[in-house]
Amino acid sequence: MKKFAHDFKVVTNNRLNTRHFVLELQAALPLPEILPGQFVQVLVHNSPPTFLRRPFSIHFVDYAKNTLRLLVQVKGEGSRHMGLLQTGDNLNLVYPLGNAFSVPSSNKVLLVGGGAGVAPLMFMGDYLNRKNLRPDFLVGFRSGDEVSQIDEYSKYGKVFLSTDDGSMGEKGFVTQHSVFKQTPLPYDRIYCCGPDAMMHAVSKLAAEKGVPCEVSLENFMACGYGVCLCCIVQTDKGNERTCIEGPVFDAARLKWQSNG
Amino acid sequence: MKKFAHDFKVVTNNRLNTRHFVLELQAALPLPEILPGQFVQVLVHNSPPTFLRRPFSIHFVDYAKNTLRLLVQVKGEGSRHMGLLQTGDNLNLVYPLGNAFSVPSSNKVLLVGGGAGVAPLMFMGDYLNRKNLRPDFLVGFRSGDEVSQIDEYSKYGKVFLSTDDGSMGEKGFVTQHSVFKQTPLPYDRIYCCGPDAMMHAVSKLAAEKGVPCEVSLENFMACGYGVCLCCIVQTDKGNERTCIEGPVFDAARLKWQSNG
Amino acid sequence: MTFKNPVTTASGCFGYGEEFKDFYDLGLLGGIFVKAVTGSNREGNKYPRMAETPSGMLNSVGLQNKGVDNFCKVIYPKIKNFNTEIIVNVSGSTIDEYVMVAERINELEGIPAIELNISCPNVKEGGMAFGVVPSTATKVTRAVRDVYKKVLMVKLSPNVTSISEIAKAVVDGGADVLTLINTLLGMAINAETQRPVISTITGGLSGPAIKPVALRMVWQVFKAVKIPIVGLGGIMNATDAIEFMLAGSSVIQVGTANFIDPMVAPKIIEGINEYLDRHNIASARDIIGALKVC
Amino acid sequence: MTFKNPVTTASGCFGYGEEFKDFYDLGLLGGIFVKAVTGSNREGNKYPRMAETPSGMLNSVGLQNKGVDNFCKVIYPKIKNFNTEIIVNVSGSTIDEYVMVAERINELEGIPAIELNISCPNVKEGGMAFGVVPSTATKVTRAVRDVYKKVLMVKLSPNVTSISEIAKAVVDGGADVLTLINTLLGMAINAETQRPVISTITGGLSGPAIKPVALRMVWQVFKAVKIPIVGLGGIMNATDAIEFMLAGSSVIQVGTANFIDPMVAPKIIEGINEYLDRHNIASARDIIGALKVC
Ligand SMILES: Cc1cc2nc3c(=O)[nH]c(=O)nc-3n(C[C@H](O)[C@H](O)[C@H](O)COP(=O)(O)OP(=O)(O)OC[C@H]3O[C@@H](n4cnc5c(N)ncnc54)[C@H](O)[C@@H]3O)c2cc1C
Ligand SMILES: Cc1cc2nc3c(=O)[nH]c(=O)nc-3n(C[C@H](O)[C@H](O)[C@H](O)COP(=O)(O)OP(=O)(O)OC[C@H]3O[C@@H](n4cnc5c(N)ncnc54)[C@H](O)[C@@H]3O)c2cc1C
Ligand SMILES: Cc1cc2nc3c(=O)[nH]c(=O)nc-3n(C[C@H](O)[C@H](O)[C@H](O)COP(=O)(O)O)c2cc1C
Ligand SMILES: Cc1cc2nc3c(=O)[nH]c(=O)nc-3n(C[C@H](O)[C@H](O)[C@H](O)COP(=O)(O)O)c2cc1C
Ligand code: FES
Ligand code: FES
């Protein structure tokens, strides 16, 4: 698939809460086809400590406006600097990168996300809707003040909510949510994205319940397009590249323990 | 003399022409006493190729507004980046650095500047006026479209003008200006700042005419406050530091040939 | 052998070239130095394999590759018709392994040269160990020279007291061309976790941070030996490339910069041409070693 | 000897301390390593002496100083009562010169230690030449050890194949403490003028660019010898300082960072204290060499 390194223009930078914001970025040329699960590599201009690009999932694609969105959690200098971007600023992206979530054959799909890991699920929801499928969402946040965009997700499917401190939705991690208490689980497939520990827990639970599960990994990357071999993950086929063979993997294929 | 490393706020950034701009910077704390000829070391934030600070002469001090001004010529990344600063931005300065022009005992003083080298002369003019002295200015520019702030200089004394291409004032270098054709030269002291070649030419001419001359050097600097020994200039006393014993030197003391 | 222009891409930073076909026409490049090939399959080092550092990065990939047999049978057919020179980076843990790989690559018609990697800091045996002692550097070079009939390039490690001594030792062994530099051995620590950032504790430092060291070594070696030099280390743009050529590089490689801007190599080619035009210099050849030092 | 805190300033980057009195109270510092002192007056190298590089700088000052006699008579009286440890960086071109300077400094009551600089890359004879060969490193250390009765620190050059071998050689010579690292030998070229940027063509690279190499060397030496280490190389903030302590430094030096922010050393002292509080660590001593590697 053809890849590009292009400047995008910041259309909006919406602060969701103290640690998260959404950038809407407009391309100068028509966007190519992009699939949910794919990511971009962001060049953080003018941030002296930021040498390498930073990978971010594609949160949403709006072909009509020729924009894509990133949902960013402030972690270090790179993401902090991205948070300072203003309407009209340029941001250079290499895109579209990586594989994508598989396309399910039924409606009975659960999209599980935690924190900034919810990013690709919005795009996936929209994508499934266009294929006349309505997924369920299970999204987890640290606490109520980080819960955001629930209305948006609700457009694409039913939303279950959990927070670590119980201040909104059910209390606890997503794996403790009552959705997972059902036997058998009323889903044909689970798609999951979030912190490593969460993805591991969800994939274990899915395996126990006999439901296929795909996870989207966030391994550290140098290039993002398959040439540096820094982002590898151990699978049943040996070392695979998160940025090419992933970031989406069938959870059953991963050897979790060795991953970082 | 006490020195400081403080954030200043950009009050205005006035473009003079394509290659020059004036930054007016406001201190949070009351400015200490600053002398004409002194300089600041600017930290160019967020410009990845700019590791070291950049030295700039103090162009003007306004104690009432608690501001100082820098006149900057765009040379490389650092100065280019400073040109992008906007009202309200922060800029960290180490100041006040270096020695100062001597205080003349008579009115018969010529201030010679070329290009961005005119920077300290505005401050010197104001300073001399406060001591009830009115200097003459001889300022040289590449061409008419770079001539600027003549009205300002005129407040402090008479202004002679030259441009390399003759598009404004007299044609040629400052040393070719008719001011220097007078014998004897009607000045007790010359103060000069500009490109090395110009300062060398002016100091030779001054020596021929028997007029004491002070030049303000622009040697490359790492620290700016006397500890790295990178900015040295050969004088009759051996190697001296441009940032401490200078930037202003009695031209007769310099061994020009070895300087760069 | 000749390159259509002096801009090539560094081993380990460009895969086998295929991934970059998604970005531009590989025929623009002077050449491609493909990822290290060893005697047999290597899984490489554990994750995490990289750390960002000021103006650079550490890597500890550890020569992950599927081995020379796979290279000849699976990869070579896919890349041999790229419209540019393909040079294979040959690695190993023993002299026999280097020799074996070189013999196999010697048979591949479409490969005009190998680059002997005696400078990888990220494997326990072999690699850099060969490249930091003059006598073993000569020995491994000579052993490969005996079996390899085409252009033999040898890639030097900067982790040495005297790079010119090593360069001379490798010339004694029969090298046709020297490549320098490979990565500097470095380390990164996460102060919060109090742990090394990469799994192998130490790794190879690349990127602009090492450019001054690389330029110095190219210059020292240019003065010490008479064979051509392929220069690299932190080249990010045409100006950097020109500096390496002035210091004595006939050809330059772009490594880590490919990660920051996948389009960087063609941009460097263009930038060099602009520079030559602006300075009225007829050919890139004219700036090789042309540094004015007096 | 003990330092009131682990943060000191590096030789050549802090003058004799006096200039920094204009910025803050020197009594805040753990110690000050003053500019190199040689046997007699040295004018140093020609201008230009510096070049900016990615995340670093090259310098080629060349040990400019007025000689040991001037130091003892003119400078020492001015600085001996600073409320912090003053350590003199001792340099020379011959073993006799090192010995002579060390003997003179030995007489100064207010100086508890010297730092033997066998690693300056910017002078023709002496300096680094002593520091890159184990046998001469031992020899010069031993010669100074014989005449110097207080704490003998030796500052190592990173421009070597094996830093732990050099470290051991210096320990054999009788060093009490090792300082590492001095600058990496580098070079900068101005592509437009086609000339080297600094007068000596090559110079010493310092700043964050070299931090990964410095950390690696501190870690290697920490594992190889039993004497305390003073670590430096690119420390810009408290996090960097903590990384050097985790890798095995008992004390750290702040060098080039003083040029970027004259207030940096007191800020690092504060930052280390905050880190210790946040991690519930009783003393800075507890993180020395505490890197978790399994
Ligand atoms: C495919 C993919 C998709 C992603 N999608 C999103 C998304 O949609 N939204 C989002 O917010 N984030 C996403 N991430 C994570 C995001 O890339 C990081 O949070 C971001 O790069 C952090 O950059 P920074 O400069 O802010 O922080 P940094 O300062 O670079 O790092 C933050 C922390 O990570 C550690 N760290 C960084 N690099 C390494 C390394 N190589 N080895 C060990 N530790 C390291 C640092 O020590 C530090 O504690 C994604 C990552 C991947 C790989
Ligand atoms: C005391 C003093 C006062 C000054 N006052 C003013 C002033 O009032 N206004 C003004 O416009 N300028 C002034 N300057 C000059 C100003 O400091 C430089 O123009 C500025 O630092 C350039 O920074 P830059 O990042 O824009 O350019 P850079 O990219 O740093 O450099 C521009 C050019 O200079 C060359 N260069 C840079 N550093 C070195 C070096 N160490 N050795 C050799 N060549 C080098 C580069 O090769 C390049 O061609 C003053 C300098 C000094 C020392
Ligand atoms: C991720 C990565 C992998 C590398 N793999 C190899 C390799 O397999 N063989 C080799 O000779 N050099 C390898 N190198 C070294 C580079 O080819 C190059 O010598 C070094 O990175 C310095 O150049 P640069 O600063 O332009 O990247 C690798 C470098 C990186 C960053
Ligand atoms: C301008 C300058 C002058 C230096 N002079 C000396 C010196 O006289 N003696 C010495 O041992 N080291 C000298 N050094 C080396 C530093 O002390 C230090 O070892 C090196 O810069 C690495 O640390 P840093 O990256 O924190 O600066 C000098 C460094 C610089 C930048
Ligand atoms: S990030 Fe380079 S191969 Fe995946
Ligand atoms: S710039 Fe450091 S001594 Fe003058």
mmCIF file with all atom_site columns, N, CA, C and O in Angstrom, chain A residues 67-84:
data_model
loop_
_atom_site.group_PDB
_atom_site.id
_atom_site.type_symbol
_atom_site.label_atom_id
_atom_site.label_alt_id
_atom_site.label_comp_id
_atom_site.label_asym_id
_atom_site.label_entity_id
_atom_site.label_seq_id
_atom_site.pdbx_PDB_ins_code
_atom_site.Cartn_x
_atom_site.Cartn_y
_atom_site.Cartn_z
_atom_site.occupancy
_atom_site.B_iso_or_equiv
_atom_site.pdbx_formal_charge
_atom_site.auth_seq_id
_atom_site.auth_comp_id
_atom_site.auth_asym_id
_atom_site.auth_atom_id
_atom_site.pdbx_PDB_model_num
ATOM 1  N N  . THR A 1 67 ? -10.127 15.121 6.532  1.00 0.00 ? 67 THR A N  1
ATOM 2  C CA . THR A 1 67 ? -9.373  15.224 7.792  1.00 0.00 ? 67 THR A CA 1
ATOM 3  C C  . THR A 1 67 ? -9.249  13.867 8.463  1.00 0.00 ? 67 THR A C  1
ATOM 4  O O  . THR A 1 67 ? -10.020 12.941 8.182  1.00 0.00 ? 67 THR A O  1
ATOM 5  N N  . LEU A 1 68 ? -8.269  13.774 9.323  1.00 0.00 ? 68 LEU A N  1
ATOM 6  C CA . LEU A 1 68 ? -8.241  12.652 10.260 1.00 0.00 ? 68 LEU A CA 1
ATOM 7  C C  . LEU A 1 68 ? -7.990  13.216 11.646 1.00 0.00 ? 68 LEU A C  1
ATOM 8  O O  . LEU A 1 68 ? -7.531  14.344 11.808 1.00 0.00 ? 68 LEU A O  1
ATOM 9  N N  . ARG A 1 69 ? -8.370  12.401 12.645 1.00 0.00 ? 69 ARG A N  1
ATOM 10 C CA . ARG A 1 69 ? -8.196  12.858 14.024 1.00 0.00 ? 69 ARG A CA 1
ATOM 11 C C  . ARG A 1 69 ? -7.274  11.934 14.792 1.00 0.00 ? 69 ARG A C  1
ATOM 12 O O  . ARG A 1 69 ? -7.241  10.732 14.542 1.00 0.00 ? 69 ARG A O  1
ATOM 13 N N  . LEU A 1 70 ? -6.556  12.544 15.726 1.00 0.00 ? 70 LEU A N  1
ATOM 14 C CA . LEU A 1 70 ? -5.750  11.779 16.674 1.00 0.00 ? 70 LEU A CA 1
ATOM 15 C C  . LEU A 1 70 ? -6.257  12.091 18.075 1.00 0.00 ? 70 LEU A C  1
ATOM 16 O O  . LEU A 1 70 ? -6.575  13.244 18.379 1.00 0.00 ? 70 LEU A O  1
ATOM 17 N N  . LEU A 1 71 ? -6.333  11.057 18.896 1.00 0.00 ? 71 LEU A N  1
ATOM 18 C CA . LEU A 1 71 ? -6.663  11.246 20.308 1.00 0.00 ? 71 LEU A CA 1
ATOM 19 C C  . LEU A 1 71 ? -5.374  11.013 21.078 1.00 0.00 ? 71 LEU A C  1
ATOM 20 O O  . LEU A 1 71 ? -4.814  9.910  21.045 1.00 0.00 ? 71 LEU A O  1
ATOM 21 N N  . VAL A 1 72 ? -4.900  12.046 21.741 1.00 0.00 ? 72 VAL A N  1
ATOM 22 C CA . VAL A 1 72 ? -3.560  11.993 22.321 1.00 0.00 ? 72 VAL A CA 1
ATOM 23 C C  . VAL A 1 72 ? -3.599  12.121 23.838 1.00 0.00 ? 72 VAL A C  1
ATOM 24 O O  . VAL A 1 72 ? -4.288  12.989 24.382 1.00 0.00 ? 72 VAL A O  1
ATOM 25 N N  . GLN A 1 73 ? -2.871  11.252 24.493 1.00 0.00 ? 73 GLN A N  1
ATOM 26 C CA . GLN A 1 73 ? -2.673  11.376 25.928 1.00 0.00 ? 73 GLN A CA 1
ATOM 27 C C  . GLN A 1 73 ? -1.305  11.994 26.162 1.00 0.00 ? 73 GLN A C  1
ATOM 28 O O  . GLN A 1 73 ? -0.321  11.564 25.558 1.00 0.00 ? 73 GLN A O  1
ATOM 29 N N  . VAL A 1 74 ? -1.232  12.984 27.031 1.00 0.00 ? 74 VAL A N  1
ATOM 30 C CA . VAL A 1 74 ? 0.057   13.613 27.325 1.00 0.00 ? 74 VAL A CA 1
ATOM 31 C C  . VAL A 1 74 ? 0.890   12.667 28.190 1.00 0.00 ? 74 VAL A C  1
ATOM 32 O O  . VAL A 1 74 ? 0.475   12.287 29.283 1.00 0.00 ? 74 VAL A O  1
ATOM 33 N N  . LYS A 1 75 ? 2.053   12.275 27.634 1.00 0.00 ? 75 LYS A N  1
ATOM 34 C CA . LYS A 1 75 ? 2.935   11.356 28.347 1.00 0.00 ? 75 LYS A CA 1
ATOM 35 C C  . LYS A 1 75 ? 4.257   12.043 28.637 1.00 0.00 ? 75 LYS A C  1
ATOM 36 O O  . LYS A 1 75 ? 4.680   12.156 29.763 1.00 0.00 ? 75 LYS A O  1
ATOM 37 N N  . GLY A 1 76 ? 4.926   12.475 27.576 1.00 0.00 ? 76 GLY A N  1
ATOM 38 C CA . GLY A 1 76 ? 6.236   13.115 27.709 1.00 0.00 ? 76 GLY A CA 1
ATOM 39 C C  . GLY A 1 76 ? 6.281   14.358 26.841 1.00 0.00 ? 76 GLY A C  1
ATOM 40 O O  . GLY A 1 76 ? 5.257   14.971 26.542 1.00 0.00 ? 76 GLY A O  1
ATOM 41 N N  . GLU A 1 77 ? 7.483   14.714 26.407 1.00 0.00 ? 77 GLU A N  1
ATOM 42 C CA . GLU A 1 77 ? 7.687   15.962 25.679 1.00 0.00 ? 77 GLU A CA 1
ATOM 43 C C  . GLU A 1 77 ? 6.954   16.007 24.347 1.00 0.00 ? 77 GLU A C  1
ATOM 44 O O  . GLU A 1 77 ? 6.431   17.033 23.946 1.00 0.00 ? 77 GLU A O  1
ATOM 45 N N  . GLY A 1 78 ? 6.948   14.873 23.628 1.00 0.00 ? 78 GLY A N  1
ATOM 46 C CA . GLY A 1 78 ? 6.341   14.862 22.308 1.00 0.00 ? 78 GLY A CA 1
ATOM 47 C C  . GLY A 1 78 ? 4.860   15.151 22.365 1.00 0.00 ? 78 GLY A C  1
ATOM 48 O O  . GLY A 1 78 ? 4.352   16.064 21.694 1.00 0.00 ? 78 GLY A O  1
ATOM 49 N N  . SER A 1 79 ? 4.154   14.426 23.188 1.00 0.00 ? 79 SER A N  1
ATOM 50 C CA . SER A 1 79 ? 2.705   14.608 23.271 1.00 0.00 ? 79 SER A CA 1
ATOM 51 C C  . SER A 1 79 ? 2.373   15.955 23.914 1.00 0.00 ? 79 SER A C  1
ATOM 52 O O  . SER A 1 79 ? 1.404   16.605 23.536 1.00 0.00 ? 79 SER A O  1
ATOM 53 N N  . ARG A 1 80 ? 3.203   16.392 24.845 1.00 0.00 ? 80 ARG A N  1
ATOM 54 C CA . ARG A 1 80 ? 2.973   17.699 25.474 1.00 0.00 ? 80 ARG A CA 1
ATOM 55 C C  . ARG A 1 80 ? 3.048   18.794 24.401 1.00 0.00 ? 80 ARG A C  1
ATOM 56 O O  . ARG A 1 80 ? 2.216   19.681 24.315 1.00 0.00 ? 80 ARG A O  1
ATOM 57 N N  . HIS A 1 81 ? 4.064   18.662 23.550 1.00 0.00 ? 81 HIS A N  1
ATOM 58 C CA . HIS A 1 81 ? 4.257   19.640 22.491 1.00 0.00 ? 81 HIS A CA 1
ATOM 59 C C  . HIS A 1 81 ? 3.111   19.616 21.495 1.00 0.00 ? 81 HIS A C  1
ATOM 60 O O  . HIS A 1 81 ? 2.652   20.668 21.018 1.00 0.00 ? 81 HIS A O  1
ATOM 61 N N  . MET A 1 82 ? 2.623   18.436 21.176 1.00 0.00 ? 82 MET A N  1
ATOM 62 C CA . MET A 1 82 ? 1.478   18.338 20.267 1.00 0.00 ? 82 MET A CA 1
ATOM 63 C C  . MET A 1 82 ? 0.253   19.031 20.867 1.00 0.00 ? 82 MET A C  1
ATOM 64 O O  . MET A 1 82 ? -0.575  19.600 20.149 1.00 0.00 ? 82 MET A O  1
ATOM 65 N N  . GLY A 1 83 ? 0.168   18.996 22.175 1.00 0.00 ? 83 GLY A N  1
ATOM 66 C CA . GLY A 1 83 ? -0.961  19.635 22.843 1.00 0.00 ? 83 GLY A CA 1
ATOM 67 C C  . GLY A 1 83 ? -0.951  21.151 22.697 1.00 0.00 ? 83 GLY A C  1
ATOM 68 O O  . GLY A 1 83 ? -1.980  21.803 22.873 1.00 0.00 ? 83 GLY A O  1
ATOM 69 N N  . LEU A 1 84 ? 0.199   21.715 22.364 1.00 0.00 ? 84 LEU A N  1
ATOM 70 C CA . LEU A 1 84 ? 0.313   23.171 22.210 1.00 0.00 ? 84 LEU A CA 1
ATOM 71 C C  . LEU A 1 84 ? -0.037  23.626 20.799 1.00 0.00 ? 84 LEU A C  1
ATOM 72 O O  . LEU A 1 84 ? -0.093  24.826 20.529 1.00 0.00 ? 84 LEU A O  1
#
